[in-house]
Coordinates of C-alpha atoms and ligand atoms in Angstrom, one line a residue:
M1 CA 27.0 -6.3 -13.5
N2 CA 27.9 -4.0 -10.6
A3 CA 30.2 -5.4 -8.0
T4 CA 33.2 -7.7 -8.4
G5 CA 35.4 -8.7 -5.6
P6 CA 39.3 -8.4 -5.4
G7 CA 41.0 -9.2 -8.6
G8 CA 37.7 -8.9 -10.6
V9 CA 36.3 -12.2 -9.1
D10 CA 32.4 -12.2 -8.6
P11 CA 32.1 -12.1 -4.9
Y12 CA 29.2 -14.7 -4.6
L13 CA 31.5 -17.2 -6.2
S14 CA 33.9 -17.0 -3.2
P15 CA 33.9 -20.2 -0.9
I16 CA 32.7 -17.9 1.8
F17 CA 29.2 -18.1 0.1
R18 CA 29.1 -21.9 -0.4
D19 CA 26.2 -22.3 2.2
A20 CA 24.3 -19.5 0.6
D21 CA 22.4 -21.9 -1.7
P22 CA 19.4 -20.3 -3.4
D23 CA 17.7 -23.8 -3.6
G24 CA 18.2 -24.9 0.0
A25 CA 19.5 -22.4 2.5
V26 CA 17.5 -21.3 5.6
L27 CA 15.7 -18.0 4.8
A28 CA 14.8 -15.2 7.3
V29 CA 12.0 -12.7 6.5
I30 CA 12.3 -9.5 8.6
G31 CA 8.9 -7.8 9.1
L32 CA 5.9 -10.0 9.0
G33 CA 3.3 -7.4 7.5
Y34 CA 1.5 -7.1 4.3
V35 CA 4.7 -7.8 2.4
G36 CA 6.8 -10.1 4.5
L37 CA 4.1 -12.6 5.8
P38 CA 2.9 -13.7 2.2
L39 CA 6.5 -14.0 1.2
A40 CA 7.5 -16.1 4.2
V41 CA 4.4 -18.3 3.7
A42 CA 5.1 -18.8 0.0
F43 CA 8.6 -19.9 0.7
A44 CA 7.5 -22.3 3.4
R45 CA 4.8 -23.8 1.3
K46 CA 7.5 -24.7 -1.1
G47 CA 9.3 -26.6 1.6
R48 CA 11.8 -24.0 2.7
R49 CA 12.7 -23.4 6.2
V50 CA 11.9 -19.7 7.0
V51 CA 12.6 -17.8 10.3
G52 CA 9.9 -14.9 10.2
Y53 CA 11.1 -12.2 12.6
D54 CA 8.9 -9.3 13.5
I55 CA 9.4 -6.9 16.5
D56 CA 5.6 -7.0 17.2
A57 CA 5.4 -9.9 19.6
A58 CA 1.7 -9.7 19.5
R59 CA 1.6 -10.0 15.7
V60 CA 3.9 -13.0 15.9
Q61 CA 1.7 -14.6 18.4
R62 CA -1.4 -14.1 16.3
I63 CA 0.5 -15.6 13.2
R64 CA 1.6 -18.5 15.3
A65 CA -2.0 -19.2 16.3
G66 CA -2.8 -19.2 12.6
S67 CA -4.5 -15.8 12.1
D68 CA -3.4 -13.1 9.7
E69 CA -5.5 -9.9 10.4
T70 CA -4.3 -8.3 7.2
G71 CA -6.4 -10.8 5.2
E72 CA -3.5 -11.4 2.8
V73 CA -2.8 -14.9 3.7
A74 CA -5.7 -17.4 3.9
A75 CA -6.0 -19.5 7.0
D76 CA -5.3 -22.9 5.3
E77 CA -2.2 -21.5 3.6
L78 CA -0.8 -20.1 6.9
R79 CA -1.5 -23.4 8.5
E80 CA 0.3 -25.3 5.8
A81 CA 3.2 -22.9 6.2
L82 CA 3.3 -23.3 9.9
A83 CA 3.1 -27.2 9.7
G84 CA 6.0 -26.8 7.3
G85 CA 9.1 -24.6 7.5
L86 CA 7.8 -21.3 8.8
D87 CA 9.0 -20.4 12.3
P88 CA 7.5 -16.9 13.2
T89 CA 9.3 -15.4 16.2
A90 CA 10.2 -12.2 18.0
D91 CA 13.6 -13.5 19.1
P92 CA 16.3 -12.0 16.9
E93 CA 18.8 -14.8 17.9
A94 CA 16.8 -17.2 15.5
L95 CA 18.1 -15.1 12.7
R96 CA 21.5 -16.7 13.1
A97 CA 20.3 -19.8 11.4
A98 CA 19.6 -18.0 8.0
R99 CA 21.8 -17.4 5.0
F100 CA 19.3 -15.3 3.0
I101 CA 17.8 -12.4 4.9
L102 CA 15.0 -10.7 3.2
V103 CA 14.1 -7.4 4.8
C104 CA 10.4 -6.3 4.5
V105 CA 10.0 -3.6 7.1
P106 CA 8.0 -0.3 6.5
T107 CA 9.4 2.6 4.8
P108 CA 7.1 5.5 5.9
I109 CA 7.6 9.2 5.7
T110 CA 8.0 11.8 8.5
T111 CA 5.5 14.4 9.3
D112 CA 7.3 16.9 7.0
R113 CA 7.1 14.2 4.2
R114 CA 10.6 13.0 4.0
P115 CA 11.8 9.4 3.8
D116 CA 11.8 7.9 7.3
L117 CA 14.5 5.3 7.2
G118 CA 14.2 4.5 11.0
P119 CA 12.6 1.1 10.6
L120 CA 15.2 0.1 7.9
L121 CA 18.1 1.1 10.1
A122 CA 16.6 -0.5 13.1
A123 CA 16.3 -3.8 11.1
C124 CA 20.0 -3.5 10.0
A125 CA 20.9 -2.9 13.7
T126 CA 19.0 -6.2 14.6
V127 CA 20.3 -8.2 11.6
G128 CA 23.9 -7.0 11.6
P129 CA 25.2 -8.7 14.8
R130 CA 23.6 -12.0 13.7
L131 CA 25.3 -12.0 10.2
S132 CA 28.3 -14.1 9.5
P133 CA 30.6 -14.4 6.6
G134 CA 28.5 -15.8 3.7
S135 CA 25.2 -14.0 4.5
V136 CA 23.2 -12.4 2.0
V137 CA 20.9 -9.5 2.9
V138 CA 18.0 -8.7 0.4
F139 CA 16.0 -5.6 0.8
E140 CA 12.4 -5.7 -0.4
S141 CA 11.2 -2.4 1.2
T142 CA 10.5 0.5 -1.1
V143 CA 13.3 3.0 -1.2
Y144 CA 15.1 5.5 -3.3
P145 CA 18.0 4.4 -5.5
G146 CA 21.2 4.3 -3.3
V147 CA 19.5 3.4 0.0
T148 CA 20.5 -0.3 -0.1
E149 CA 24.2 0.2 -0.7
D150 CA 24.8 3.7 0.8
V151 CA 22.7 3.6 3.7
C152 CA 21.8 -0.1 4.6
G153 CA 25.2 -1.4 3.6
P154 CA 27.2 0.8 6.0
A155 CA 24.6 0.2 8.8
L156 CA 25.0 -3.6 8.4
A157 CA 28.8 -3.2 8.2
R158 CA 28.9 -1.2 11.6
A159 CA 26.5 -3.6 13.3
S160 CA 28.3 -6.8 12.1
G161 CA 31.9 -5.8 12.0
L162 CA 31.9 -7.6 8.4
E163 CA 32.9 -6.2 5.1
I164 CA 29.9 -5.6 2.9
G165 CA 30.5 -6.6 -0.8
R166 CA 33.0 -9.3 0.2
E167 CA 31.9 -11.1 3.4
V168 CA 28.3 -10.1 3.3
L169 CA 26.4 -9.4 0.0
L170 CA 23.4 -7.2 -0.6
G171 CA 20.6 -7.6 -2.9
Y172 CA 17.3 -5.7 -3.7
S173 CA 14.2 -7.1 -5.0
P174 CA 11.2 -4.7 -4.8
E175 CA 7.8 -6.0 -3.7
R176 CA 4.9 -5.3 -6.0
I177 CA 1.9 -7.0 -4.4
N178 CA -1.2 -5.1 -4.1
P179 CA -3.3 -5.5 -0.9
G180 CA -6.7 -7.3 -1.6
D181 CA -5.6 -8.2 -5.1
R182 CA -6.1 -11.9 -5.6
R183 CA -4.7 -12.0 -8.9
H184 CA -1.3 -10.3 -8.5
R185 CA 0.2 -12.4 -5.8
V186 CA 3.7 -13.4 -4.9
D187 CA 3.5 -16.4 -7.1
T188 CA 2.2 -14.4 -10.3
I189 CA 4.2 -11.1 -10.2
V190 CA 7.3 -10.8 -12.1
K191 CA 10.1 -10.3 -9.6
V192 CA 12.7 -7.6 -10.3
V193 CA 16.1 -8.9 -8.8
A194 CA 19.6 -7.4 -8.5
G195 CA 22.6 -8.3 -6.3
Q196 CA 26.1 -7.4 -5.7
G197 CA 27.6 -9.2 -8.7
Q198 CA 26.1 -11.2 -11.5
A199 CA 26.4 -14.6 -9.7
L200 CA 24.4 -13.3 -6.9
T201 CA 21.8 -11.7 -9.2
D202 CA 21.4 -15.1 -10.9
A203 CA 21.0 -16.7 -7.5
L204 CA 18.5 -14.3 -6.4
G205 CA 16.6 -15.1 -9.7
R206 CA 16.6 -18.8 -8.8
L207 CA 15.6 -18.1 -5.2
Y208 CA 12.4 -15.9 -6.2
G209 CA 11.9 -17.7 -9.5
A210 CA 11.1 -20.9 -7.5
L211 CA 8.0 -19.1 -6.2
N212 CA 6.6 -17.8 -9.5
G213 CA 7.8 -20.2 -12.2
G214 CA 10.8 -18.3 -13.1
L215 CA 9.1 -14.9 -13.6
V216 CA 12.1 -12.9 -13.0
H217 CA 13.7 -9.7 -14.4
Q218 CA 17.4 -9.3 -13.6
A219 CA 18.1 -5.5 -13.3
P220 CA 21.7 -4.5 -14.1
S221 CA 22.2 -3.0 -10.7
I222 CA 20.7 -2.7 -7.3
R223 CA 20.2 1.1 -8.0
V224 CA 18.2 0.2 -11.2
A225 CA 16.0 -2.0 -9.2
E226 CA 15.3 0.5 -6.5
A227 CA 14.6 3.2 -9.1
A228 CA 12.2 0.9 -11.0
K229 CA 10.0 0.4 -8.0
A230 CA 10.2 4.0 -6.9
I231 CA 8.8 5.2 -10.3
E232 CA 6.1 2.5 -10.7
N233 CA 4.2 4.1 -7.7
A234 CA 5.1 7.6 -8.6
Q235 CA 3.7 7.0 -12.2
R236 CA 0.3 5.8 -10.7
D237 CA 0.1 8.8 -8.3
I238 CA 0.7 11.3 -11.2
N239 CA -1.9 9.6 -13.5
I240 CA -4.5 9.5 -10.7
A241 CA -3.7 13.2 -9.9
F242 CA -4.4 13.9 -13.6
V243 CA -7.9 12.3 -13.6
N244 CA -8.6 13.8 -10.2
E245 CA -8.0 17.2 -11.8
V246 CA -10.2 16.3 -14.6
A247 CA -12.9 15.3 -12.3
L248 CA -12.8 18.5 -10.4
I249 CA -13.2 20.5 -13.7
C250 CA -15.9 18.1 -15.0
E251 CA -17.9 18.5 -11.7
R252 CA -17.8 22.3 -12.0
I253 CA -19.1 22.2 -15.6
G254 CA -21.9 19.7 -14.9
L255 CA -20.2 16.6 -16.6
S256 CA -19.7 13.2 -15.0
V257 CA -16.0 12.4 -15.2
H258 CA -16.9 8.7 -15.5
D259 CA -19.0 9.5 -18.7
V260 CA -16.0 11.4 -20.0
L261 CA -13.5 8.7 -19.2
E262 CA -15.8 6.1 -20.6
A263 CA -15.8 7.8 -23.9
A264 CA -12.1 8.7 -23.8
R265 CA -11.2 5.1 -22.9
T266 CA -12.3 4.1 -26.3
K267 CA -9.1 5.4 -27.8
W268 CA -6.5 2.6 -28.0
N269 CA -3.8 4.5 -26.1
F270 CA -5.8 6.4 -23.5
L271 CA -4.5 5.4 -20.0
D272 CA -7.1 3.9 -18.0
F273 CA -7.0 5.6 -14.4
R274 CA -9.9 6.3 -12.1
P275 CA -10.3 9.4 -9.8
G276 CA -10.4 9.0 -6.2
L277 CA -8.7 9.4 -2.8
V278 CA -5.2 8.2 -2.9
G279 CA -4.2 6.8 0.6
G280 CA -2.3 3.8 1.7
H281 CA 1.3 3.3 2.5
C282 CA 2.6 3.1 -1.2
I283 CA 1.2 5.3 -3.8
G284 CA 0.8 8.3 -1.5
V285 CA 4.2 7.8 0.1
D286 CA 6.7 6.4 -2.3
P287 CA 6.8 9.5 -4.6
Y288 CA 8.2 11.4 -1.5
Y289 CA 11.2 9.1 -1.7
L290 CA 11.8 9.9 -5.3
S291 CA 11.3 13.6 -4.8
H292 CA 13.6 13.5 -1.8
L293 CA 16.3 12.0 -3.8
S294 CA 15.7 14.4 -6.6
Q295 CA 16.1 17.3 -4.1
I296 CA 19.2 16.2 -2.6
I297 CA 20.9 15.8 -6.1
G298 CA 19.8 19.3 -7.0
H299 CA 16.9 18.7 -9.2
E300 CA 13.5 20.2 -8.1
P301 CA 10.9 17.8 -9.0
E302 CA 7.9 19.4 -10.5
V303 CA 5.4 16.7 -11.8
I304 CA 6.0 14.5 -9.0
L305 CA 5.2 16.9 -6.4
A306 CA 2.3 18.5 -8.2
G307 CA 0.6 15.1 -8.3
R308 CA 1.3 14.6 -4.7
R309 CA -0.2 18.1 -3.8
L310 CA -3.3 17.5 -5.8
N311 CA -4.0 14.0 -4.5
D312 CA -3.2 15.2 -0.8
R313 CA -5.8 17.8 -1.0
M314 CA -8.4 15.8 -3.0
A315 CA -10.3 14.7 0.1
D316 CA -10.8 18.4 1.2
D317 CA -11.9 19.5 -2.5
V318 CA -14.4 16.6 -2.4
A319 CA -15.8 17.5 1.0
D320 CA -16.1 21.1 -0.1
R321 CA -18.1 20.0 -3.3
I322 CA -20.4 17.7 -1.2
A323 CA -21.2 20.6 1.0
F324 CA -21.8 22.9 -1.6
R325 CA -24.0 20.6 -3.5
Y326 CA -26.0 19.6 -0.2
R327 CA -26.5 23.4 0.6
A328 CA -27.6 24.0 -3.0
I329 CA -30.5 21.4 -2.5
S330 CA -31.3 21.9 1.1
G331 CA -30.7 25.5 2.2
Q332 CA -28.9 26.1 5.5
A333 CA -30.1 23.0 7.4
V334 CA -28.8 23.0 11.2
R335 CA -26.1 20.5 11.7
P336 CA -27.0 18.0 8.9
R337 CA -26.0 14.5 9.5
A338 CA -23.4 13.0 7.1
L339 CA -22.8 9.2 7.1
V340 CA -19.6 8.2 5.5
L341 CA -19.5 4.6 4.1
G342 CA -15.9 3.1 4.0
V343 CA -12.8 4.4 5.9
T344 CA -10.2 2.0 4.6
F345 CA -7.6 3.3 2.0
K346 CA -9.1 1.0 -0.7
E347 CA -11.9 -1.4 -1.2
N348 CA -12.3 -4.8 0.4
V349 CA -9.3 -4.4 2.7
P350 CA -9.0 -3.6 6.5
D351 CA -6.0 -1.5 5.8
Q352 CA -6.5 2.1 7.0
R353 CA -2.9 3.3 6.7
N354 CA -2.8 6.9 5.4
S355 CA -6.6 6.5 4.4
K356 CA -7.8 10.0 3.2
V357 CA -11.2 9.3 4.4
P358 CA -10.7 10.7 8.0
Q359 CA -9.4 13.9 6.2
L360 CA -12.7 14.0 4.2
A361 CA -14.7 13.4 7.4
G362 CA -12.9 16.1 9.4
R363 CA -13.5 18.6 6.6
L364 CA -17.3 17.7 6.5
L365 CA -17.2 18.5 10.3
R366 CA -15.7 21.9 9.7
H367 CA -18.6 22.5 7.2
G368 CA -21.0 22.0 10.0
F369 CA -22.0 18.4 9.5
D370 CA -22.4 15.9 12.3
V371 CA -20.2 13.1 10.9
M372 CA -20.4 9.3 11.4
V373 CA -18.5 6.7 9.7
Y374 CA -19.3 3.1 8.9
D375 CA -16.9 0.4 7.5
P376 CA -17.8 -3.4 7.8
H377 CA -14.0 -4.1 7.6
I378 CA -12.9 -2.2 10.7
D379 CA -13.3 -2.3 14.5
P380 CA -15.5 0.9 15.0
A381 CA -14.2 1.6 18.6
A382 CA -10.6 1.3 17.6
F383 CA -11.2 3.6 14.7
S384 CA -13.1 6.2 16.9
A385 CA -10.3 6.1 19.6
I386 CA -7.6 6.9 16.9
H387 CA -9.4 9.4 14.9
G388 CA -12.0 11.0 17.3
L389 CA -14.7 10.4 14.8
T390 CA -17.8 8.5 15.6
A391 CA -17.9 5.0 13.9
V392 CA -21.2 3.2 14.0
S393 CA -21.6 -0.6 14.0
T394 CA -23.6 -2.6 11.6
D395 CA -26.6 -2.7 14.2
D396 CA -26.5 1.0 14.6
L397 CA -26.7 1.4 10.8
K398 CA -30.1 -0.2 10.8
V399 CA -31.7 2.7 12.6
F400 CA -29.4 5.5 11.3
V401 CA -30.9 8.2 9.1
A402 CA -28.4 10.6 7.3
D403 CA -29.0 13.9 5.4
V404 CA -25.9 13.0 3.3
L405 CA -24.7 9.6 2.6
V406 CA -21.2 9.7 1.3
L407 CA -20.0 6.5 -0.4
A408 CA -16.1 6.8 0.1
V409 CA -15.0 3.3 -0.6
A410 CA -16.4 0.8 -3.0
H411 CA -16.4 -2.2 -0.7
R412 CA -18.3 -5.1 -2.0
E413 CA -20.9 -4.8 0.9
F414 CA -21.9 -1.4 -0.6
R415 CA -21.8 -2.5 -4.1
A416 CA -24.6 -4.9 -3.0
L417 CA -26.9 -2.1 -1.3
D418 CA -30.3 -1.7 -3.1
V419 CA -32.1 1.5 -3.5
E420 CA -34.8 0.6 -0.9
T421 CA -32.0 0.2 1.7
V422 CA -30.5 3.4 0.7
V423 CA -33.7 5.2 0.9
R424 CA -34.2 4.0 4.5
M425 CA -30.8 5.4 5.4
L426 CA -31.3 8.8 3.9
S427 CA -33.7 11.6 5.0
P428 CA -36.3 12.9 2.7
H429 CA -34.5 15.3 0.2
G430 CA -31.1 13.8 1.4
L431 CA -28.2 13.7 -1.0
V432 CA -26.2 10.5 -1.9
A433 CA -22.5 11.5 -2.7
D434 CA -20.9 8.7 -4.6
L435 CA -17.2 9.3 -4.9
P436 CA -16.3 6.0 -6.8
G437 CA -19.4 6.3 -9.1
L438 CA -20.4 2.9 -7.8
W439 CA -24.3 3.5 -8.2
R440 CA -24.2 5.8 -11.2
Q441 CA -25.9 3.3 -13.3
T442 CA -28.4 2.1 -10.6
L443 CA -31.9 3.1 -9.2
I444 CA -30.0 4.9 -6.4
C445 CA -28.7 7.4 -9.0
K446 CA -32.0 7.5 -10.7
R447 CA -34.4 7.9 -7.8
L448 CA -32.4 9.9 -5.3
E449 CA -30.7 13.3 -5.2
Y450 CA -27.3 12.1 -6.5
W451 CA -23.8 13.6 -6.7
S452 CA -20.7 11.9 -8.1
L453 CA -17.4 13.0 -9.2
Ligands
NAD501 N1 1.8 -3.4 1.5 C1 2.0 -3.4 0.2 O1 1.0 -3.8 -0.5 C2 3.4 -3.3 -0.3 C3 3.5 -3.4 -1.8 C4 4.6 -3.2 -2.3 C5 5.7 -2.8 -1.5 N2 5.6 -2.4 -0.2 C6 6.7 -2.1 0.7 O2 7.1 -3.1 1.4 C7 7.5 -2.6 2.9 C8 6.8 -3.3 3.8 O3 5.5 -2.9 3.7 P1 4.2 -3.6 4.6 O4 2.9 -3.1 3.9 O5 4.4 -5.1 4.6 O6 4.4 -3.0 6.0 P2 3.6 -3.4 7.3 O7 3.5 -2.3 8.2 O8 2.4 -4.2 6.9 O9 4.4 -4.6 7.9 C9 5.8 -4.2 8.3 C10 6.0 -5.2 9.6 O10 7.4 -4.9 9.9 C11 7.5 -5.0 11.3 N3 8.6 -4.3 11.8 C12 8.9 -2.8 11.8 N4 10.2 -2.6 12.0 C13 10.8 -3.8 12.3 C14 12.0 -4.1 12.7 N5 13.1 -3.3 12.9 N6 12.3 -5.4 12.7 C15 11.5 -6.4 12.4 N7 10.3 -6.0 12.0 C16 9.8 -4.8 12.0 C17 6.1 -4.5 11.8 O11 5.9 -4.8 13.0 C18 5.3 -5.0 10.8 O12 4.7 -6.1 11.2 C19 7.4 -1.1 2.7 O13 8.6 -0.5 2.2 C20 6.4 -0.9 1.7 O14 6.6 0.4 1.1 C21 4.3 -2.7 0.4

């Protein structure tokens, strides 16, 4: 295992850490978003005292009132956690009570697609002064190998005046939850853990293992755990880029990529990925962390960035194909109306972070369409204010008629649409463009002018 203290002694075995007991110590979770809140709630429901700290005081208020707008934590679970050990707060002084501090703040990218470690450094600046000898700080945010020990460690040392690796120990345990996924949850996912020293790694295994029945993988070092997370999402991105490329090829030769994939999938070792827009704060972002590290150590990444390039321009390519297909069937209609169904980055969640649908809608605008969007999971006024696109409400939809109906996100509400409803929403000779291929085996596909990837 990586770190040992003076004289080869495992630092976590020092008496300084006697209160950092994985089975009983007070915990703190920094950042109560998609990752932090479910984690804090899971620990609190196991009877642990958890200080949940977030800089967003309004979000803290809503959580205290029992509501989680991300939809990740059910109301009854949140109530149970609040009645038990969860104390959501925007007051950093409350962090002094904790021995294990679990950092779950965002790790976005800058406009030039470089890692933005600002939120992590800000969290270190907040946590540092509230640490005392015997504290353990575990990072869950997605980073590239080296960030925990080479960036966060020194930041915590500066802010605390304590020696990292002796008085304060670091750990890393990547979060792997998947928004909207009811199967892969904090209590069912294998948790990768690594700490400074074997004894701390064991302790982190006990801490997290208490949530998921011991589904823990001990990585041999913090860097290995960081790298494992970074490649998990890069691998998904590259595989989706491949099927997106296949989709664009198939579309041009008049084949349905879905038919092609369905046939290929019958081979035992064919990898099952679906084409589509890659948005969100993970798959479209994390590969840039890996490519950044690669570039600073002198290896120009080829596959990782090729996948990113293709997925980043997929929304434009799809809009171009839709415009081309619509013109082929309708000639040059003056300002045809396009209604885009779904704007979130994936189905059945309200999360719009880095969604590629606004890019697709913007490209359709440039092709001369009047574009409206509709999504039952969002607030239309807020969306319009942010993106400058017209978002319609469910009531507007009842009287709206589009020339092109673009199904962008396979929300369950759209899955349930029948052909009569779609016919009512579509002008005669209008086009249905179905990105996820949701309706390809329904009457919508059979009776209407239909395009899919
Ligand atoms: N969302 C996911 O499904 C998912 C899955 C795996 C990993 N991750 C990773 O987990 C990390 C967190 O992601 P998320 O989706 O929960 O982000 P999020 O934006 O939903 O939540 C982050 C929270 O942190 C708060 N915050 C920001 N800066 C802070 C600071 N300095 N101090 C305290 N709070 C602060 C924000 O107000 C927000 O409530 C990221 O690194 C992400 O890549 C996310």
